[in-house]
Amino acid sequence: MKLLRLPDLRQPALGLASAAALVVGVVTTAPSVHAAGATLAVVFYDATGSAMTGQAAYDLMRNKADNLTNQYAQKIVTAFVNPATLEDVNPGNTPLMPTVNADSLSFPLPAGTPAGLAVTWATSGSRGYSQVVLDNGGAGYVADTTVNFTYQAALDLKRRFDAAVTTRTTAIPAYIPSAAFTNAQNQLAADYATMTGATTDAARGRAGWPVLADLHAAYDILLTEYGPQLAKYKDEHNQGSPWFGTTFDAATNADTSARLGDAANATQPTGVVNPGYGWVRIVFDVGTQPSDYDNAVISAHNQGLQVMGMPFDSTTARACLPETQPTHCTPAEYQARFAGIVDHFSNRADNPKLNIDAWEVGNEINGEWIDTDPVTHAYVYGSGQMAVKIANAADYVHTHTAAPAVGTLYWQVATSNYPLNSTFTWARNNLTAGGVGAKLDAVLLSTYIEDAPMGTGLDQAMNALVALFPTKQIGLGEFDYFYTNTSRYFWALTHLNTSSTQAQAQAARPTLATQYYSEALGYQTSVGGMFWWYFQEESPGTAGSDLQAAVKAVANKVYFG
């Protein structure tokens, strides 16, 4: 995802003329088809126990305070999902938006389908935003219900956290917790006891805030610690080496070899020659020739890196021709360009260092922008024809090379402008239902947490990915944070906003690199991945050295323990 993707512009501003308008509630979108009368009403209390207005809660979901100049009012932040699979269950293809009431937000429940409410929420004052799912103890909501948001969110997240701890402490290898995790768990237990002992809605709502913050901290520690522990065990027991990936989106630049040296330094353990950890994804820009990248591929291999080729990123999957001003990319055009690049970098007995090690057959394949006409800007679901494109590309990889075929989904559930493009809904309808997924060797998630928060929702998302693709390798396939042209809606670990400088973003990235490179490893079928998108641009200088050091520390932890 190179470019800033503005949100869908279909959501009108509330335009409330008076407080009286709030009392009766204002519908902020055209109604979807729902069963008459079935409504989920959500009430909110702030950290002092004072009741919040529906408007104040909705503003917090959309991070209004940090986004006054960033079209916050048009950001989609809620969805009804299947509690087990995270597939969107909202009828039709219209995003879920609440009725804003004086003292609540209300949502029309889908008919006959148990639904969890996925929302973006500031789960921690120090760790930022998460996707939170209220799922009624896993059963979902089907009838008229009123819930206390922070209280119910804490109950549901605590249930998932306890299951995550049990899974990892009984797994092979068993999780070895640090003192930091034990302390976090003890704090959580104390605050949870206070919350469950509260006797009024206001007290429960107030007590839910510290529990959510405790859960965010404890979850982060659990996943950050267990990922390298599991990856080390798998590596030592011949169950696969981890992938520590970076991305080069300008690999014809003069500094490419030097920056590949940065990538090799960051992704390989200290003093270890070519353990197979380091990967670089090379993006082939429209308008270039395959041979333009020969030097980059050879240099990467010379520096001990493995290469994943990316003939199309998601912005060119819909518009690849004509090269001077792309306006279209049919399946035939996509395949012709893809095959030409694969042919150039495969079966090269004359120079084996030109042989690429893996192919990304489709990038951010569920992205709604791929279903948007590049000329008229009209959206039509499926018009990007990505299922056909990746099926043909994967077949070509398998019949012409020995390299794996990788598909990357874009993480968007609560923030999806169109339910049918929501991550797991699109994947079910276009990959598993049609057999296309069987052609892929790995399915990864592109994760821009500033656009679609992850936070405490990461474990739930990764488990859903594993469940949908139980025989495939999984992982994170793309990541970056607050670059100059990314969306900047939400923050994580370091509180940035739309006015934050690149110096501030550079200072924030190493901590995120430590967390997400580690967490991505914590699943039995995960390769890790990450493939930090702007690594080529961000790796030089002091700030770049800090980013490299953060990634390298995770690689060292896997290799040395």
PDB file of C-alpha atoms in Angstrom, residues 137 150-162 184-198 203-204 206-215:
ATOM      1  CA  GLY A 137     -19.281 -14.583  25.549  1.00  0.00           C
ATOM      2  CA  THR A 150     -16.103  -1.132  28.363  1.00  0.00           C
ATOM      3  CA  TYR A 151     -17.469  -3.740  30.760  1.00  0.00           C
ATOM      4  CA  GLN A 152     -18.600  -6.154  28.026  1.00  0.00           C
ATOM      5  CA  ALA A 153     -15.470  -5.533  25.937  1.00  0.00           C
ATOM      6  CA  ALA A 154     -13.306  -6.384  28.957  1.00  0.00           C
ATOM      7  CA  LEU A 155     -15.295  -9.560  29.682  1.00  0.00           C
ATOM      8  CA  ASP A 156     -15.031 -10.801  26.099  1.00  0.00           C
ATOM      9  CA  LEU A 157     -11.371  -9.892  25.695  1.00  0.00           C
ATOM     10  CA  LYS A 158     -10.476 -11.467  29.037  1.00  0.00           C
ATOM     11  CA  ARG A 159     -12.058 -14.731  27.872  1.00  0.00           C
ATOM     12  CA  ARG A 160      -9.970 -14.702  24.694  1.00  0.00           C
ATOM     13  CA  PHE A 161      -6.824 -13.747  26.611  1.00  0.00           C
ATOM     14  CA  ASP A 162      -7.260 -16.606  29.101  1.00  0.00           C
ATOM     15  CA  ALA A 184       1.007  -7.744  34.138  1.00  0.00           C
ATOM     16  CA  GLN A 185      -1.164 -10.792  34.766  1.00  0.00           C
ATOM     17  CA  ASN A 186      -1.310 -10.027  38.487  1.00  0.00           C
ATOM     18  CA  GLN A 187      -2.364  -6.436  37.810  1.00  0.00           C
ATOM     19  CA  LEU A 188      -5.014  -7.702  35.420  1.00  0.00           C
ATOM     20  CA  ALA A 189      -6.361 -10.148  38.001  1.00  0.00           C
ATOM     21  CA  ALA A 190      -6.693  -7.404  40.607  1.00  0.00           C
ATOM     22  CA  ASP A 191      -8.431  -4.940  38.286  1.00  0.00           C
ATOM     23  CA  TYR A 192     -10.663  -7.655  36.836  1.00  0.00           C
ATOM     24  CA  ALA A 193     -11.822  -8.617  40.339  1.00  0.00           C
ATOM     25  CA  THR A 194     -12.709  -4.988  40.991  1.00  0.00           C
ATOM     26  CA  MET A 195     -14.682  -4.785  37.743  1.00  0.00           C
ATOM     27  CA  THR A 196     -16.637  -7.996  38.233  1.00  0.00           C
ATOM     28  CA  GLY A 197     -17.376  -6.977  41.809  1.00  0.00           C
ATOM     29  CA  ALA A 198     -18.879  -3.635  40.802  1.00  0.00           C
ATOM     30  CA  ALA A 203     -18.907   1.446  38.308  1.00  0.00           C
ATOM     31  CA  ARG A 204     -18.614  -1.423  35.824  1.00  0.00           C
ATOM     32  CA  ARG A 206     -15.382   2.865  34.905  1.00  0.00           C
ATOM     33  CA  ALA A 207     -13.646  -0.343  35.984  1.00  0.00           C
ATOM     34  CA  GLY A 208     -13.624  -1.670  32.422  1.00  0.00           C
ATOM     35  CA  TRP A 209     -11.059   0.946  31.339  1.00  0.00           C
ATOM     36  CA  PRO A 210      -8.119  -0.290  33.446  1.00  0.00           C
ATOM     37  CA  VAL A 211      -8.988  -3.902  32.633  1.00  0.00           C
ATOM     38  CA  LEU A 212      -8.818  -3.165  28.909  1.00  0.00           C
ATOM     39  CA  ALA A 213      -5.481  -1.417  29.410  1.00  0.00           C
ATOM     40  CA  ASP A 214      -4.194  -4.349  31.468  1.00  0.00           C
ATOM     41  CA  LEU A 215      -5.300  -6.783  28.796  1.00  0.00           C
TER      42      LEU A 215
END
